Amino acid sequence: MTAHTRKLNKKPFPLESLLVPQVPRGNYLHFQEEKQRLQLKKLLLDRIFLVAELTANTEKKDIAEYYDQVFQSISKRHLGESVTGLLLVYPTSILHILESSNDTLFRILLDYINHEENDTDFFIKSMKIVVVSHNIPTRLFIQWHVSVIKVPVLYLDDVTQSQSLEEVIIEFLTQTHMLAHHIFKTVKMSSKGPGDNLHQVTPELLLPEQIVKYLCKSEEFLDPKTFINMYNKPLHIILDSEVVWPAPSRF
């Protein structure tokens, strides 16, 4: 009995085993699940590049107020990411970069479509979507800025006449991204933005207006209505394995 009792005494009491400090151990699956959970807290970000023509005598104030009202209306009715970006106002056209959630960007396009169809005096015309980037990792802008290109620049050569569409697009994206990085480095949070003197501070980073107007007239790019219709249209793909010949017949 004594030997048996000694053997029993060597076994730890259940409560003692619970009091022993346990090192938390995770696994790769838990790590991935936690990472995905944190990512889903925020909506995915998209970026869209727009160009459009302006009616005569359109003021910066009118365009800025229009988009401010659109952003506020969308934010009140729908939860989503805030809108950041840059609106360059040329004498007769605009270049607009917008960053937000997919749903917010679609609602901005829908508001334009509504004005285009129902408002004959609307000052933004012939809008085209140049590029849409889905699920962007980071924003190029910390706020939404409006900048007027006051001084029209005279160009000796029209590059759109000597370059292919692909070359024009490459120049378009290169210049806009370089300008975006410049603004990101120089403009501080809660400031008024880059101002209306970009044509003096960084003239080499500004696209000629002739490129913007060239893209507005290009048939290779979609207008917002066609883009929205194509996006919402169900996609039906017939696989080769689904095609049977001869066609089945009913008896």
GROMACS .gro file of C-alpha atoms in nm:
model
  251
    1MET     CA    1   0.000   0.000   0.000
    2THR     CA    2   0.284   0.231   0.076
    3ALA     CA    3   0.446   0.183  -0.265
    4HIS     CA    4   0.112   0.225  -0.439
    5THR     CA    5   0.047   0.541  -0.243
    6ARG     CA    6   0.384   0.683  -0.346
    7LYS     CA    7   0.302   0.621  -0.713
    8LEU     CA    8  -0.029   0.802  -0.677
    9ASN     CA    9   0.135   1.096  -0.508
   10LYS     CA   10   0.366   1.147  -0.806
   11LYS     CA   11   0.069   1.228  -1.031
   12PRO     CA   12  -0.013   1.599  -1.038
   13PHE     CA   13  -0.342   1.708  -0.899
   14PRO     CA   14  -0.580   1.817  -1.179
   15LEU     CA   15  -0.604   2.168  -1.040
   16GLU     CA   16  -0.226   2.198  -1.033
   17SER     CA   17  -0.207   2.116  -1.404
   18LEU     CA   18  -0.450   2.399  -1.479
   19LEU     CA   19  -0.238   2.644  -1.283
   20VAL     CA   20   0.074   2.569  -1.484
   21PRO     CA   21   0.139   2.861  -1.721
   22GLN     CA   22   0.047   2.769  -2.076
   23VAL     CA   23   0.227   2.925  -2.371
   24PRO     CA   24  -0.033   3.037  -2.630
   25ARG     CA   25   0.026   2.862  -2.957
   26GLY     CA   26  -0.130   2.962  -3.286
   27ASN     CA   27  -0.116   2.816  -3.631
   28TYR     CA   28  -0.099   2.949  -3.983
   29LEU     CA   29  -0.472   2.901  -4.039
   30HIS     CA   30  -0.557   3.122  -3.741
   31PHE     CA   31  -0.308   3.380  -3.865
   32GLN     CA   32  -0.471   3.392  -4.209
   33GLU     CA   33  -0.822   3.410  -4.063
   34GLU     CA   34  -0.725   3.702  -3.839
   35LYS     CA   35  -0.555   3.878  -4.129
   36GLN     CA   36  -0.865   3.838  -4.346
   37ARG     CA   37  -1.091   3.958  -4.063
   38LEU     CA   38  -0.888   4.276  -4.024
   39GLN     CA   39  -0.887   4.339  -4.398
   40LEU     CA   40  -1.263   4.304  -4.421
   41LYS     CA   41  -1.313   4.581  -4.170
   42LYS     CA   42  -1.259   4.830  -4.451
   43LEU     CA   43  -1.405   4.826  -4.799
   44LEU     CA   44  -1.179   4.762  -5.093
   45LEU     CA   45  -1.052   5.075  -5.263
   46ASP     CA   46  -1.078   5.153  -5.633
   47ARG     CA   47  -0.929   5.434  -5.840
   48ILE     CA   48  -1.085   5.579  -6.155
   49PHE     CA   49  -0.944   5.823  -6.410
   50LEU     CA   50  -1.200   6.042  -6.588
   51VAL     CA   51  -1.181   6.305  -6.858
   52ALA     CA   52  -1.461   6.532  -6.975
   53GLU     CA   53  -1.532   6.852  -7.164
   54LEU     CA   54  -1.674   7.169  -7.012
   55THR     CA   55  -1.929   7.409  -7.147
   56ALA     CA   56  -1.816   7.766  -7.208
   57ASN     CA   57  -1.761   7.996  -6.908
   58THR     CA   58  -1.774   7.716  -6.650
   59GLU     CA   59  -1.629   7.832  -6.319
   60LYS     CA   60  -1.420   7.629  -6.075
   61LYS     CA   61  -1.669   7.715  -5.800
   62ASP     CA   62  -1.955   7.550  -5.989
   63ILE     CA   63  -1.764   7.226  -6.043
   64ALA     CA   64  -1.628   7.211  -5.687
   65GLU     CA   65  -1.973   7.274  -5.536
   66TYR     CA   66  -2.132   7.010  -5.757
   67TYR     CA   67  -1.890   6.737  -5.650
   68ASP     CA   68  -1.898   6.845  -5.284
   69GLN     CA   69  -2.276   6.803  -5.287
   70VAL     CA   70  -2.249   6.463  -5.456
   71PHE     CA   71  -1.993   6.339  -5.202
   72GLN     CA   72  -2.199   6.461  -4.907
   73SER     CA   73  -2.521   6.313  -5.042
   74ILE     CA   74  -2.361   5.973  -5.095
   75SER     CA   75  -2.191   5.970  -4.752
   76LYS     CA   76  -2.522   6.048  -4.577
   77ARG     CA   77  -2.717   5.770  -4.748
   78HIS     CA   78  -2.454   5.499  -4.781
   79LEU     CA   79  -2.165   5.389  -4.567
   80GLY     CA   80  -1.840   5.371  -4.757
   81GLU     CA   81  -1.489   5.497  -4.795
   82SER     CA   82  -1.424   5.869  -4.812
   83VAL     CA   83  -1.342   6.020  -5.150
   84THR     CA   84  -0.991   6.140  -5.224
   85GLY     CA   85  -0.842   6.252  -5.553
   86LEU     CA   86  -0.759   6.542  -5.779
   87LEU     CA   87  -0.969   6.749  -6.019
   88LEU     CA   88  -0.772   6.950  -6.274
   89VAL     CA   89  -0.984   7.218  -6.438
   90TYR     CA   90  -0.853   7.320  -6.780
   91PRO     CA   91  -1.006   7.605  -6.984
   92THR     CA   92  -1.244   7.371  -7.173
   93SER     CA   93  -1.200   7.029  -7.011
   94ILE     CA   94  -1.127   6.844  -6.686
   95LEU     CA   95  -0.909   6.557  -6.571
   96HIS     CA   96  -1.051   6.385  -6.264
   97ILE     CA   97  -0.892   6.117  -6.046
   98LEU     CA   98  -1.114   5.962  -5.779
   99GLU     CA   99  -1.033   5.709  -5.505
  100SER     CA  100  -1.302   5.543  -5.296
  101SER     CA  101  -1.503   5.224  -5.261
  102ASN     CA  102  -1.649   5.066  -5.570
  103ASP     CA  103  -2.004   5.149  -5.462
  104THR     CA  104  -1.922   5.515  -5.399
  105LEU     CA  105  -1.753   5.559  -5.736
  106PHE     CA  106  -2.049   5.397  -5.912
  107ARG     CA  107  -2.290   5.636  -5.742
  108ILE     CA  108  -2.080   5.932  -5.855
  109LEU     CA  109  -2.102   5.805  -6.213
  110LEU     CA  110  -2.476   5.747  -6.178
  111ASP     CA  111  -2.526   6.106  -6.063
  112TYR     CA  112  -2.344   6.228  -6.375
  113ILE     CA  113  -2.559   6.002  -6.594
  114ASN     CA  114  -2.874   6.143  -6.435
  115HIS     CA  115  -2.763   6.501  -6.511
  116GLU     CA  116  -2.654   6.409  -6.862
  117GLU     CA  117  -2.995   6.262  -6.945
  118ASN     CA  118  -3.217   6.513  -6.765
  119ASP     CA  119  -3.027   6.841  -6.743
  120THR     CA  120  -2.964   7.005  -7.078
  121ASP     CA  121  -2.766   7.285  -6.911
  122PHE     CA  122  -2.527   7.057  -6.723
  123PHE     CA  123  -2.173   7.192  -6.762
  124ILE     CA  124  -1.986   6.858  -6.779
  125LYS     CA  125  -2.007   6.687  -7.118
  126SER     CA  126  -1.861   6.391  -7.309
  127MET     CA  127  -1.716   6.217  -7.004
  128LYS     CA  128  -1.497   5.914  -7.071
  129ILE     CA  129  -1.350   5.654  -6.835
  130VAL     CA  130  -0.982   5.610  -6.915
  131VAL     CA  131  -0.873   5.362  -6.646
  132VAL     CA  132  -1.032   5.184  -6.351
  133SER     CA  133  -0.800   5.021  -6.095
  134HIS     CA  134  -0.963   4.777  -5.855
  135ASN     CA  135  -0.843   4.688  -5.506
  136ILE     CA  136  -0.561   4.943  -5.493
  137PRO     CA  137  -0.317   4.889  -5.203
  138THR     CA  138  -0.279   5.257  -5.107
  139ARG     CA  139  -0.420   5.597  -5.198
  140LEU     CA  140  -0.232   5.848  -5.409
  141PHE     CA  141  -0.407   6.140  -5.237
  142ILE     CA  142  -0.486   6.221  -4.876
  143GLN     CA  143  -0.779   6.450  -4.964
  144TRP     CA  144  -0.986   6.562  -5.261
  145HIS     CA  145  -0.833   6.866  -5.427
  146VAL     CA  146  -0.940   7.101  -5.705
  147SER     CA  147  -0.683   7.291  -5.905
  148VAL     CA  148  -0.737   7.529  -6.196
  149ILE     CA  149  -0.490   7.537  -6.481
  150LYS     CA  150  -0.524   7.909  -6.542
  151VAL     CA  151  -0.282   7.979  -6.821
  152PRO     CA  152  -0.344   7.795  -7.149
  153VAL     CA  153  -0.012   7.673  -7.283
  154LEU     CA  154   0.058   7.683  -7.656
  155TYR     CA  155   0.223   7.370  -7.788
  156LEU     CA  156   0.417   7.376  -8.111
  157ASP     CA  157   0.343   7.010  -8.189
  158ASP     CA  158   0.022   6.821  -8.129
  159VAL     CA  159   0.149   6.491  -7.987
  160THR     CA  160  -0.186   6.324  -8.048
  161GLN     CA  161  -0.123   6.354  -8.421
  162SER     CA  162   0.213   6.179  -8.412
  163GLN     CA  163   0.161   5.922  -8.134
  164SER     CA  164  -0.050   5.609  -8.120
  165LEU     CA  165  -0.331   5.575  -7.868
  166GLU     CA  166  -0.117   5.339  -7.661
  167GLU     CA  167   0.163   5.597  -7.644
  168VAL     CA  168  -0.084   5.869  -7.544
  169ILE     CA  169  -0.222   5.649  -7.265
  170ILE     CA  170   0.127   5.571  -7.136
  171GLU     CA  171   0.207   5.941  -7.125
  172PHE     CA  172  -0.128   6.012  -6.959
  173LEU     CA  173  -0.072   5.759  -6.679
  174THR     CA  174   0.293   5.847  -6.631
  175GLN     CA  175   0.229   6.219  -6.597
  176THR     CA  176  -0.072   6.184  -6.368
  177HIS     CA  177   0.109   5.944  -6.133
  178MET     CA  178   0.415   6.169  -6.117
  179LEU     CA  179   0.190   6.465  -6.039
  180ALA     CA  180   0.007   6.264  -5.774
  181HIS     CA  181   0.333   6.171  -5.600
  182HIS     CA  182   0.444   6.534  -5.609
  183ILE     CA  183   0.119   6.648  -5.445
  184PHE     CA  184   0.140   6.366  -5.188
  185LYS     CA  185   0.489   6.483  -5.081
  186THR     CA  186   0.421   6.857  -5.080
  187VAL     CA  187   0.057   6.900  -4.969
  188LYS     CA  188  -0.012   6.857  -4.598
  189MET     CA  189  -0.326   6.717  -4.441
  190SER     CA  190  -0.615   6.962  -4.395
  191SER     CA  191  -0.452   7.216  -4.625
  192LYS     CA  192  -0.626   7.387  -4.915
  193GLY     CA  193  -0.446   7.165  -5.162
  194PRO     CA  194  -0.196   7.237  -5.438
  195GLY     CA  195  -0.365   7.566  -5.534
  196ASP     CA  196  -0.416   7.712  -5.879
  197ASN     CA  197  -0.051   7.765  -5.970
  198LEU     CA  198   0.054   7.415  -6.070
  199HIS     CA  199   0.125   7.546  -6.418
  200GLN     CA  200   0.395   7.763  -6.259
  201VAL     CA  201   0.526   7.524  -5.991
  202THR     CA  202   0.534   7.198  -6.187
  203PRO     CA  203   0.461   7.270  -6.553
  204GLU     CA  204   0.657   6.961  -6.659
  205LEU     CA  205   0.415   6.735  -6.469
  206LEU     CA  206   0.096   6.872  -6.623
  207LEU     CA  207  -0.066   6.704  -6.919
  208PRO     CA  208  -0.140   6.926  -7.219
  209GLU     CA  209  -0.511   6.992  -7.252
  210GLN     CA  210  -0.498   6.859  -7.607
  211ILE     CA  211  -0.438   6.509  -7.465
  212VAL     CA  212  -0.737   6.541  -7.232
  213LYS     CA  213  -0.963   6.652  -7.518
  214TYR     CA  214  -0.822   6.380  -7.742
  215LEU     CA  215  -0.921   6.115  -7.486
  216CYS     CA  216  -1.268   6.270  -7.453
  217LYS     CA  217  -1.326   6.216  -7.824
  218SER     CA  218  -1.167   5.873  -7.843
  219GLU     CA  219  -1.418   5.596  -7.919
  220GLU     CA  220  -1.196   5.335  -7.753
  221PHE     CA  221  -1.304   5.453  -7.407
  222LEU     CA  222  -1.644   5.402  -7.250
  223ASP     CA  223  -1.877   5.672  -7.131
  224PRO     CA  224  -2.020   5.620  -6.778
  225LYS     CA  225  -2.360   5.491  -6.899
  226THR     CA  226  -2.209   5.224  -7.123
  227PHE     CA  227  -1.963   5.129  -6.851
  228ILE     CA  228  -2.235   5.088  -6.587
  229ASN     CA  229  -2.455   4.888  -6.823
  230MET     CA  230  -2.171   4.653  -6.913
  231TYR     CA  231  -2.075   4.609  -6.548
  232ASN     CA  232  -2.430   4.522  -6.444
  233LYS     CA  233  -2.496   4.298  -6.743
  234PRO     CA  234  -2.484   3.928  -6.648
  235LEU     CA  235  -2.200   3.739  -6.807
  236HIS     CA  236  -2.298   3.417  -6.984
  237ILE     CA  237  -2.016   3.196  -7.103
  238ILE     CA  238  -2.087   2.884  -7.307
  239LEU     CA  239  -1.816   2.626  -7.257
  240ASP     CA  240  -1.712   2.386  -7.532
  241SER     CA  241  -1.827   2.099  -7.314
  242GLU     CA  242  -2.178   2.246  -7.314
  243VAL     CA  243  -2.206   2.241  -7.691
  244VAL     CA  244  -2.354   1.912  -7.813
  245TRP     CA  245  -2.390   1.815  -8.175
  246PRO     CA  246  -2.625   1.711  -8.303
  247ALA     CA  247  -2.864   1.917  -8.098
  248PRO     CA  248  -3.072   1.706  -7.858
  249SER     CA  249  -3.431   1.648  -7.971
  250ARG     CA  250  -3.739   1.555  -7.776
  251PHE     CA  251  -3.927   1.239  -7.854
   0.00000   0.00000   0.00000
